[in-house]
PDB file of C-alpha atoms in Angstrom:
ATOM      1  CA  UNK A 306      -1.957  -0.405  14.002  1.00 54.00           C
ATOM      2  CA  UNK A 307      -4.832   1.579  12.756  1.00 56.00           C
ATOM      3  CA  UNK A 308      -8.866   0.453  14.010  1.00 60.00           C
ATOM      4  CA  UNK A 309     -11.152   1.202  11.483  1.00 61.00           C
ATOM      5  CA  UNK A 310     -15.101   1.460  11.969  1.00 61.00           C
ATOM      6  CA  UNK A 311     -17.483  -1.658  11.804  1.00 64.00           C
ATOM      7  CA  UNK A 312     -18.851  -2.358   8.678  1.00 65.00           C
ATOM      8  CA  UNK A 313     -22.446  -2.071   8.541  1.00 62.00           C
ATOM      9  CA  UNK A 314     -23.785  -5.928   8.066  1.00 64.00           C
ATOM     10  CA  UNK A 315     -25.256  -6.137   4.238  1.00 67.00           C
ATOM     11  CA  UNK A 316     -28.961  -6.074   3.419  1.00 69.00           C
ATOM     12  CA  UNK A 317     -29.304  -3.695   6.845  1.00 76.00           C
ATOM     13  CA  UNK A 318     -31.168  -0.443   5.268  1.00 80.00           C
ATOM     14  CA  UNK A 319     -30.086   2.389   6.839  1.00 86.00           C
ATOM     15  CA  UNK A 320     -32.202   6.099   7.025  1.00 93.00           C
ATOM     16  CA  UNK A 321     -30.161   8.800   5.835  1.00 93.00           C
ATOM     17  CA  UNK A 322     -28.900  10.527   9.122  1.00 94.00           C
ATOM     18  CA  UNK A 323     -27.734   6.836  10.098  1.00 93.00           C
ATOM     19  CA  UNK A 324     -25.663   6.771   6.983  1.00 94.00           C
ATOM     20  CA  UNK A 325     -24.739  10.108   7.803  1.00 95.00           C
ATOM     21  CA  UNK A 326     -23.674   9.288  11.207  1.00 95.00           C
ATOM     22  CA  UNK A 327     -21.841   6.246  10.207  1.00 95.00           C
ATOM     23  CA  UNK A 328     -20.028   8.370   7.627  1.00 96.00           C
ATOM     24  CA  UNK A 329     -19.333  11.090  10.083  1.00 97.00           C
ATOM     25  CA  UNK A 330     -17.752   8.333  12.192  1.00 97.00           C
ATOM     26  CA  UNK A 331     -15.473   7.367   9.682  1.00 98.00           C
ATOM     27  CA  UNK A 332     -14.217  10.714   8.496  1.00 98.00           C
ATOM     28  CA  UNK A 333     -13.578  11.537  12.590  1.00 98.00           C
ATOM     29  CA  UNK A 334     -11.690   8.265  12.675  1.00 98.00           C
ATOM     30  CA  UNK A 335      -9.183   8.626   9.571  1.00 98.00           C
ATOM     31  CA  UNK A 336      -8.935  12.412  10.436  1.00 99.00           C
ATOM     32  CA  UNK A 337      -7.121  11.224  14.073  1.00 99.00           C
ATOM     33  CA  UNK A 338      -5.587   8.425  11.843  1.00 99.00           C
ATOM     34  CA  UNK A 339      -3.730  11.035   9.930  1.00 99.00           C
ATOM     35  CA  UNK A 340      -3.094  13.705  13.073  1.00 99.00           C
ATOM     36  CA  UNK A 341      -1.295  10.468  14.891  1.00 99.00           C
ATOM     37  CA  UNK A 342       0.708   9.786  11.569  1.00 99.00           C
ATOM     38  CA  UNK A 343       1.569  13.588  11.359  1.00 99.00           C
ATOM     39  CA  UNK A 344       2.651  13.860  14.830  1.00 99.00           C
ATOM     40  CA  UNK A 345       4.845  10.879  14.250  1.00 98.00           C
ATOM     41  CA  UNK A 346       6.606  12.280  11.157  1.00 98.00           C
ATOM     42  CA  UNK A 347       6.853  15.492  12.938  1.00 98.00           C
ATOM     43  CA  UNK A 348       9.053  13.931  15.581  1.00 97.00           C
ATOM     44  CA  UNK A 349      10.857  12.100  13.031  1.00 96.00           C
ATOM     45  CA  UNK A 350      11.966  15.117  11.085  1.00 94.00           C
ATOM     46  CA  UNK A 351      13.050  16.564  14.355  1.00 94.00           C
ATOM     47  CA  UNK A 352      15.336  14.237  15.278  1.00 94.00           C
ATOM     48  CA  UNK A 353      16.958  14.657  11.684  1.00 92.00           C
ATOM     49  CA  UNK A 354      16.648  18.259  12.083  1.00 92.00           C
ATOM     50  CA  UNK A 355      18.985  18.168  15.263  1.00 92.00           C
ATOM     51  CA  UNK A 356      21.363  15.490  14.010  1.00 90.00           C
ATOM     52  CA  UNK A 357      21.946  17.772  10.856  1.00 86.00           C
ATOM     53  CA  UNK A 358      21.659  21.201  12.609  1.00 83.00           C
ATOM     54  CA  UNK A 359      24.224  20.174  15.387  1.00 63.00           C
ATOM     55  CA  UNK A 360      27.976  21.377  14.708  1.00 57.00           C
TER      56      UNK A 360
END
């Protein structure tokens, strides 16, 4: 359901803006991980919304 970044091989050093980068990549990725799961629970309590609102 979810993708997640590629792991960074072990024994690879990395410079500190790579680690950076690869960091920023992550933090991009689970922050539209949890926008997609918001919008989805959003819609869910919608629907219960109406089905409890409606007379």
């Amino acid at each position: 359901m979810f993708e997640t970044a590629q792991p960074i091989p072990p024994g690879l050093p990395l410079s500190l803006s790579e680690e950076i980068a690869v960091v920023d990549e992550e933090v991009m990725e689970l922050r539209r991980q949890l926008a997609e799961k918001l919008r989805l629970q959003n819609k869910q309590l919608e629907v219960l919304l109406k089905r409890f609102d409606a007379p």
